Amino acid sequence: MQQNLELLKDVNLFSFFPDKAMKLLAFLAERTRLATGDILFEEGDDHGRAYLILSGQLSLSKQNNDERVVIQHYEEGDFLGSFSLLGAMPALFTLQASTETTVLTINREQFSKILEQFPETTKLSLKALLKELNQWERKNLYQAEACCLGRTGATVL
Amino acid sequence: MKQDKAATPITEKSLFYWAFKDNLKLQIILLLIIVLIVFARVIPLEMQKRIINDSIALRNIKGLFLYCAIYIIAITTASALKLAINYLQALIGERAMTTMRKDLYNHILTLSLGFFRTTQPGMVVSSLMTELSTAGTFAGMAFAVPVTNILTLLAFSGYLLWLNPKLAGATLLIYPAVFFVIPILQKKANEANKQRVDLSRTVSSQIAESISGIHEIQVHGAYRQEGRKFDNLAEQLKKIRIRWSLFRFGIKTANNYFVGLGPFVVFIFGGYLVMHGELALGSMVAFLSAQEKLFDPWKELIDFYQTYQDASVRYRRTMSYFDSVPEFSIAPLDAFAQPLAGSLEVNNLIYETSDGHRLLNGLTFSLGAGEHLAVVGYSGGGKSTLIQCIGKMFNYTAGSIQLDNRELSTLTKYESIQHIGYISQNPFIFTGSIEENLLYAYKAATEAAVAPPTEEMKIDLDRMILVLQQVGLFVDVMRFGLDSFIAPDDEKTADKILRIRHRFREGFEVKLADYVEFYSQDDYHVNSNVAENILFGTSPKEAFSYSLLSDNADFRSFLQSEDLLQPLFNLGIELAGQAVDILAGVGTVDLFFKNSPVPADRLEECEKILIRLKKHPFSSLSSQNQSFLLSLALNFTPSIHTMSRLPRQLKESILSARKIFPQWSQSIGPDLFTSYRDTSYIHGQSILNNIFFGRIKPGLPHAQEIINQSIMHLLVEQDYLEKIAAFGMHFQVGTMGDRLSGGQKQKLAIARVLLKQPKIILMDEATSALDNKSQARIQRLMTTRWKGKRTVIAAVHRMDIIESFDKVAVMKAGKLIEFGTYQELIAQKGILHELIYGRK
């Protein structure tokens, strides 16, 4: 659990959380061992979970007609699924383990109960999320080719 | 009872109706007893007179004994009869109240859904449980009390008149005066009481308003303003209450006063008559007693009058609240429902809410028997309303819905439930077993029919299993079955499971080694608690059960001898410390405490112990506290209680203690413990653990499927699948099904409708809580099994599943804006196209 705590402290979403809430979060988080090919969620699922990768690799893919296109790989230390903790959100992609992987899982119910217990954390996690969204778009703006700039603009939604 | 209903609705019955309904015999018996008791009450008066006049005055000792004997028999009989009356009264009261409750409850259940939209469940609860109980108590006395007391009054007065008409006339003269004064006071008291009730209600709503608006009050600092409002009302209430009390006591006092005048009249006028020899002394004594006894029935009559007023007011109010007529006729069927093909014709259908809001605005479409229709569209477009109208949850305002050319509104509720199955988005699951919930709709449909169910409607375990498989709930039910326990004396099942264990070892042990922690004499089991690791067995004796081990002195001395006691205490302290550190101060949310070694209600105890340990040595803890810490340690299971770890050293000590334990337990007593053995059933553990002879390791999501597959395979091979499924069917789903997941609830809701095999199936986003796989399964079921056989109308919000429907209806603002096959609508590039592919 102590280990969980140290790992979760590095996650942006929780960076502003008070110690007590962090401890509770670390206690509730579940360690899961995945075999290669295990699916964490599929397109259309409202899985309501966020994952912190402790070891191994996950791959995000999208079914495109008959073939599966891998979009992104996630490595040790990556945290994904922040948004799905906040409320219902059907997945647009499929996430699956590409090697033997260990993840730390937090689900929506746990997260929302913590927000209830520590009301100040709602604001703090929003703050962290906005910051992240801003950084993400900024990065995209610099990297995207001119053709794809039309797809940016999440921060002005 | 059926005829009663036809005559007047139960909410318009008078209070007295309940006193006599089904109670006529009892009331007659009661009347007989009352007549007897009145006699038994008059006799002692006569005896009194005779004792004084005939025995004492004449020194007739024989007469004295005789009269005294009659006297004692009479009062004994009177007491016994009084008991009988009270009993009968209570009996009638309870019976009346129960019938009242049952009838009213059954009436409430049939009221329209609109009624419940504006009714709080609490209101129904308090009406049925509290308000009606006064009425029930009254119904018990409605007949007995006035009759007893009036008869007693008449008997006493008659006796007095017989004794001496003059004196009797003089004493009874008081009562007309009472008759004149009391009602005046009572009227004033009633008025004050009414004001009091009204004002109390105002005060209550004032308090409720202030409390719900507390934010506003505090932010404006308007404490004084609110305070003044309340003070004002409280003062008024005080005044009225004082007035009310004054009148109430006034009545009592006036009554007492007038009755107190009785002896005065007897003494002054009776004394005069005695002196003039017109009255015997004994008669005067009898007079005095009778005079006094007149008071009791009189007082009871007055009380009765007051209770009657109160009860009838409450009764009326309760009944008038529920005074509405059910929307549908629910008369049972005379014969089994006529078979239905399932075609549906909707014509200019309109539904308006009571406040004139039009939710359905002129819908027209038709659907052939066995066709499937997907209803899509914007939220608030009327999808659910349409489905609920067809499901006869409320009556449509205008237009028509025809099933096989029969107008839906002319079908009784019982007939429509034979044909129509409805599955809601948030299905309600009732407390009870899976099986009870599964049979819920089926039973309602078959009980409604007088004719026996046809062959097709008969239900057996195989049918239930088939339906569970169709909706994808079977695996879950199997899991419930595997997680259940067998009765301790069920040797047959235990034997069978041992055989299955044996087969499991041969066929699957290697395959599942990664997912299951098998029991082995030499290993520490992280999925079992500390106590189980030490014992590696169970005890048939209560005192040695796991939950009581920490209190068991013998066991403690064993721990001591193995040098385990202090380390375990330390572990207990460590666990208590961790739990307090993480969980103290947060709410008692079940989710937080699921993996806590300390239950929520004992966290405070932990805090106290820890504070004490800061200043005092361990030995200063009370034995209760020590035992509590030990129980924490013994219950510690590393794989669940992840907040702490088990020290290595302790683990090894436990393993060596395990080796010695059987020997030790033999030395305490024979057969105290049975060690876990490959060849014996472990009672107190689930069937699955018994098959494994081990426990599943947590945190391995893919393990579930592999284990399920293997176990199913094994059970099919051993021909034991149905038996385990039957165990699973008895799984208790908890209050409102809270032990089931959202998906499981929805699957169960689909299954319970499937079981009654309706011709028309209505689905209101019935698969929204299901994951992709389960959704696909239902989809497959619809296309392969229902197409052409059962008509389906489904409100759908996921556009990716509508392609397989025969027809698609698009709704917006209560209107049908598109209707046709999927291909047609897509080709015309209208609203459906926009809904699916977005606005261009």
Short mmCIF file of N, CA and C in Angstrom, two decimals, chain B residues 732-811:
data_model
loop_
_atom_site.label_atom_id
_atom_site.label_comp_id
_atom_site.label_asym_id
_atom_site.label_seq_id
_atom_site.Cartn_x
_atom_site.Cartn_y
_atom_site.Cartn_z
N GLN B 732 -29.84 -15.23 -2.50
CA GLN B 732 -30.67 -14.09 -2.08
C GLN B 732 -30.09 -12.81 -2.68
N VAL B 733 -30.92 -12.08 -3.41
CA VAL B 733 -30.40 -10.93 -4.16
C VAL B 733 -30.27 -9.67 -3.30
N GLY B 734 -30.72 -9.73 -2.06
CA GLY B 734 -30.60 -8.56 -1.19
C GLY B 734 -31.76 -7.60 -1.38
N THR B 735 -31.76 -6.56 -0.54
CA THR B 735 -32.84 -5.57 -0.61
C THR B 735 -32.80 -4.88 -1.97
N MET B 736 -33.91 -4.90 -2.66
CA MET B 736 -34.01 -4.33 -4.00
C MET B 736 -32.89 -4.83 -4.90
N GLY B 737 -32.43 -6.01 -4.65
CA GLY B 737 -31.42 -6.61 -5.51
C GLY B 737 -30.05 -5.97 -5.40
N ASP B 738 -29.72 -5.41 -4.22
CA ASP B 738 -28.45 -4.67 -4.14
C ASP B 738 -27.21 -5.57 -4.15
N ARG B 739 -27.42 -6.88 -4.10
CA ARG B 739 -26.25 -7.76 -4.20
C ARG B 739 -25.97 -8.15 -5.65
N LEU B 740 -26.76 -7.62 -6.56
CA LEU B 740 -26.53 -7.89 -7.98
C LEU B 740 -25.94 -6.64 -8.63
N SER B 741 -25.18 -6.84 -9.69
CA SER B 741 -24.66 -5.69 -10.43
C SER B 741 -25.76 -5.15 -11.34
N GLY B 742 -25.54 -3.97 -11.89
CA GLY B 742 -26.53 -3.36 -12.78
C GLY B 742 -26.85 -4.28 -13.95
N GLY B 743 -25.81 -4.87 -14.53
CA GLY B 743 -26.01 -5.76 -15.67
C GLY B 743 -26.79 -7.00 -15.27
N GLN B 744 -26.47 -7.55 -14.11
CA GLN B 744 -27.18 -8.75 -13.65
C GLN B 744 -28.65 -8.46 -13.43
N LYS B 745 -28.93 -7.28 -12.87
CA LYS B 745 -30.32 -6.91 -12.64
C LYS B 745 -31.07 -6.84 -13.97
N GLN B 746 -30.42 -6.22 -14.95
CA GLN B 746 -31.10 -6.06 -16.22
C GLN B 746 -31.33 -7.41 -16.91
N LYS B 747 -30.34 -8.27 -16.81
CA LYS B 747 -30.50 -9.60 -17.39
C LYS B 747 -31.63 -10.35 -16.70
N LEU B 748 -31.69 -10.22 -15.39
CA LEU B 748 -32.75 -10.90 -14.64
C LEU B 748 -34.11 -10.36 -15.06
N ALA B 749 -34.17 -9.05 -15.30
CA ALA B 749 -35.43 -8.44 -15.71
C ALA B 749 -35.86 -8.96 -17.08
N ILE B 750 -34.89 -9.14 -17.96
CA ILE B 750 -35.22 -9.68 -19.28
C ILE B 750 -35.68 -11.14 -19.13
N ALA B 751 -34.94 -11.87 -18.31
CA ALA B 751 -35.27 -13.30 -18.14
C ALA B 751 -36.67 -13.47 -17.56
N ARG B 752 -37.05 -12.62 -16.61
CA ARG B 752 -38.35 -12.83 -15.97
C ARG B 752 -39.49 -12.57 -16.94
N VAL B 753 -39.24 -11.70 -17.93
CA VAL B 753 -40.26 -11.48 -18.94
C VAL B 753 -40.27 -12.63 -19.95
N LEU B 754 -39.10 -13.10 -20.30
CA LEU B 754 -39.00 -14.20 -21.25
C LEU B 754 -39.72 -15.45 -20.77
N LEU B 755 -39.65 -15.67 -19.47
CA LEU B 755 -40.18 -16.89 -18.90
C LEU B 755 -41.69 -16.98 -19.11
N LYS B 756 -42.37 -15.85 -19.16
CA LYS B 756 -43.81 -15.95 -19.34
C LYS B 756 -44.17 -15.97 -20.84
N GLN B 757 -43.18 -15.91 -21.72
CA GLN B 757 -43.37 -16.04 -23.15
C GLN B 757 -44.46 -15.15 -23.70
N PRO B 758 -44.33 -13.84 -23.54
CA PRO B 758 -45.35 -12.96 -24.07
C PRO B 758 -45.22 -12.84 -25.59
N LYS B 759 -46.31 -12.53 -26.24
CA LYS B 759 -46.29 -12.37 -27.69
C LYS B 759 -45.68 -11.02 -28.07
N ILE B 760 -45.85 -10.07 -27.17
CA ILE B 760 -45.32 -8.73 -27.45
C ILE B 760 -44.31 -8.38 -26.37
N ILE B 761 -43.11 -8.03 -26.79
CA ILE B 761 -42.08 -7.69 -25.82
C ILE B 761 -41.72 -6.22 -25.98
N LEU B 762 -41.85 -5.48 -24.89
CA LEU B 762 -41.53 -4.05 -24.92
C LEU B 762 -40.22 -3.85 -24.18
N MET B 763 -39.29 -3.17 -24.80
CA MET B 763 -38.00 -2.96 -24.14
C MET B 763 -37.68 -1.47 -24.12
N ASP B 764 -37.58 -0.93 -22.92
CA ASP B 764 -37.28 0.49 -22.79
C ASP B 764 -35.80 0.64 -22.45
N GLU B 765 -34.99 0.74 -23.45
CA GLU B 765 -33.53 0.76 -23.27
C GLU B 765 -33.11 -0.36 -22.33
N ALA B 766 -33.64 -1.54 -22.63
CA ALA B 766 -33.51 -2.64 -21.71
C ALA B 766 -32.11 -3.22 -21.66
N THR B 767 -31.25 -2.84 -22.57
CA THR B 767 -29.91 -3.43 -22.54
C THR B 767 -28.85 -2.37 -22.25
N SER B 768 -29.27 -1.22 -21.76
CA SER B 768 -28.32 -0.11 -21.63
C SER B 768 -27.24 -0.37 -20.59
N ALA B 769 -27.53 -1.21 -19.58
CA ALA B 769 -26.51 -1.43 -18.55
C ALA B 769 -25.62 -2.63 -18.89
N LEU B 770 -25.82 -3.21 -20.04
CA LEU B 770 -25.05 -4.41 -20.38
C LEU B 770 -23.76 -4.06 -21.12
N ASP B 771 -22.75 -4.88 -20.92
CA ASP B 771 -21.51 -4.67 -21.68
C ASP B 771 -21.72 -5.16 -23.11
N ASN B 772 -20.76 -4.90 -23.96
CA ASN B 772 -20.91 -5.21 -25.38
C ASN B 772 -21.29 -6.65 -25.64
N LYS B 773 -20.61 -7.54 -24.92
CA LYS B 773 -20.81 -8.96 -25.16
C LYS B 773 -22.23 -9.37 -24.84
N SER B 774 -22.69 -8.93 -23.67
CA SER B 774 -24.03 -9.32 -23.25
C SER B 774 -25.07 -8.70 -24.15
N GLN B 775 -24.79 -7.47 -24.57
CA GLN B 775 -25.71 -6.80 -25.47
C GLN B 775 -25.83 -7.58 -26.78
N ALA B 776 -24.69 -8.01 -27.28
CA ALA B 776 -24.67 -8.77 -28.53
C ALA B 776 -25.45 -10.08 -28.36
N ARG B 777 -25.35 -10.66 -27.18
CA ARG B 777 -26.04 -11.92 -26.94
C ARG B 777 -27.56 -11.71 -27.02
N ILE B 778 -28.03 -10.64 -26.38
CA ILE B 778 -29.47 -10.34 -26.42
C ILE B 778 -29.89 -10.07 -27.87
N GLN B 779 -29.04 -9.34 -28.56
CA GLN B 779 -29.31 -9.02 -29.96
C GLN B 779 -29.49 -10.29 -30.78
N ARG B 780 -28.58 -11.23 -30.52
CA ARG B 780 -28.61 -12.49 -31.24
C ARG B 780 -29.90 -13.25 -30.92
N LEU B 781 -30.24 -13.23 -29.64
CA LEU B 781 -31.46 -13.89 -29.19
C LEU B 781 -32.66 -13.32 -29.93
N MET B 782 -32.66 -12.00 -30.08
CA MET B 782 -33.80 -11.36 -30.74
C MET B 782 -33.89 -11.78 -32.20
N THR B 783 -32.76 -11.76 -32.88
CA THR B 783 -32.83 -12.05 -34.31
C THR B 783 -33.06 -13.53 -34.58
N THR B 784 -32.44 -14.41 -33.78
CA THR B 784 -32.58 -15.82 -34.11
C THR B 784 -33.83 -16.45 -33.52
N ARG B 785 -34.22 -16.02 -32.33
CA ARG B 785 -35.31 -16.71 -31.65
C ARG B 785 -36.65 -16.00 -31.74
N TRP B 786 -36.61 -14.68 -31.78
CA TRP B 786 -37.88 -13.96 -31.67
C TRP B 786 -38.44 -13.51 -33.02
N LYS B 787 -37.56 -13.31 -33.97
CA LYS B 787 -38.02 -12.80 -35.27
C LYS B 787 -39.15 -13.65 -35.80
N GLY B 788 -40.25 -13.01 -36.15
CA GLY B 788 -41.37 -13.74 -36.72
C GLY B 788 -42.24 -14.42 -35.68
N LYS B 789 -41.76 -14.50 -34.45
CA LYS B 789 -42.55 -15.18 -33.44
C LYS B 789 -43.08 -14.21 -32.39
N ARG B 790 -42.21 -13.29 -32.00
CA ARG B 790 -42.64 -12.33 -30.99
C ARG B 790 -42.44 -10.91 -31.52
N THR B 791 -43.46 -10.11 -31.31
CA THR B 791 -43.39 -8.72 -31.74
C THR B 791 -42.55 -7.95 -30.71
N VAL B 792 -41.60 -7.18 -31.19
CA VAL B 792 -40.74 -6.44 -30.27
C VAL B 792 -40.81 -4.95 -30.57
N ILE B 793 -40.98 -4.17 -29.53
CA ILE B 793 -40.85 -2.72 -29.69
C ILE B 793 -39.81 -2.27 -28.69
N ALA B 794 -38.74 -1.71 -29.17
CA ALA B 794 -37.64 -1.38 -28.27
C ALA B 794 -37.23 0.08 -28.44
N ALA B 795 -37.23 0.81 -27.32
CA ALA B 795 -36.64 2.14 -27.34
C ALA B 795 -35.14 1.93 -27.23
N VAL B 796 -34.41 2.56 -28.12
CA VAL B 796 -32.99 2.27 -28.21
C VAL B 796 -32.22 3.58 -28.24
N HIS B 797 -31.11 3.66 -27.54
CA HIS B 797 -30.31 4.87 -27.73
C HIS B 797 -28.97 4.57 -28.39
N ARG B 798 -28.63 3.29 -28.47
CA ARG B 798 -27.39 2.96 -29.18
C ARG B 798 -27.70 2.66 -30.64
N MET B 799 -27.17 3.48 -31.51
CA MET B 799 -27.55 3.39 -32.91
C MET B 799 -26.93 2.17 -33.60
N ASP B 800 -25.87 1.60 -33.00
CA ASP B 800 -25.19 0.52 -33.70
C ASP B 800 -25.95 -0.79 -33.67
N ILE B 801 -27.08 -0.84 -32.92
CA ILE B 801 -27.77 -2.13 -32.86
C ILE B 801 -29.08 -2.14 -33.64
N ILE B 802 -29.45 -1.01 -34.25
CA ILE B 802 -30.80 -0.95 -34.82
C ILE B 802 -30.90 -1.56 -36.22
N GLU B 803 -29.76 -1.87 -36.79
CA GLU B 803 -29.79 -2.37 -38.16
C GLU B 803 -30.57 -3.68 -38.28
N SER B 804 -30.54 -4.47 -37.21
CA SER B 804 -31.18 -5.78 -37.29
C SER B 804 -32.69 -5.72 -37.07
N PHE B 805 -33.22 -4.54 -36.74
CA PHE B 805 -34.68 -4.44 -36.55
C PHE B 805 -35.39 -4.36 -37.92
N ASP B 806 -36.65 -4.84 -37.96
CA ASP B 806 -37.40 -4.79 -39.21
C ASP B 806 -37.77 -3.36 -39.58
N LYS B 807 -38.16 -2.60 -38.55
CA LYS B 807 -38.58 -1.23 -38.79
C LYS B 807 -37.90 -0.32 -37.80
N VAL B 808 -37.76 0.93 -38.19
CA VAL B 808 -37.20 1.93 -37.27
C VAL B 808 -38.17 3.10 -37.23
N ALA B 809 -38.46 3.57 -36.01
CA ALA B 809 -39.30 4.76 -35.86
C ALA B 809 -38.46 5.85 -35.23
N VAL B 810 -38.49 7.04 -35.79
CA VAL B 810 -37.75 8.15 -35.20
C VAL B 810 -38.75 9.11 -34.59
N MET B 811 -38.55 9.41 -33.32
CA MET B 811 -39.50 10.29 -32.63
C MET B 811 -38.85 11.59 -32.22
#
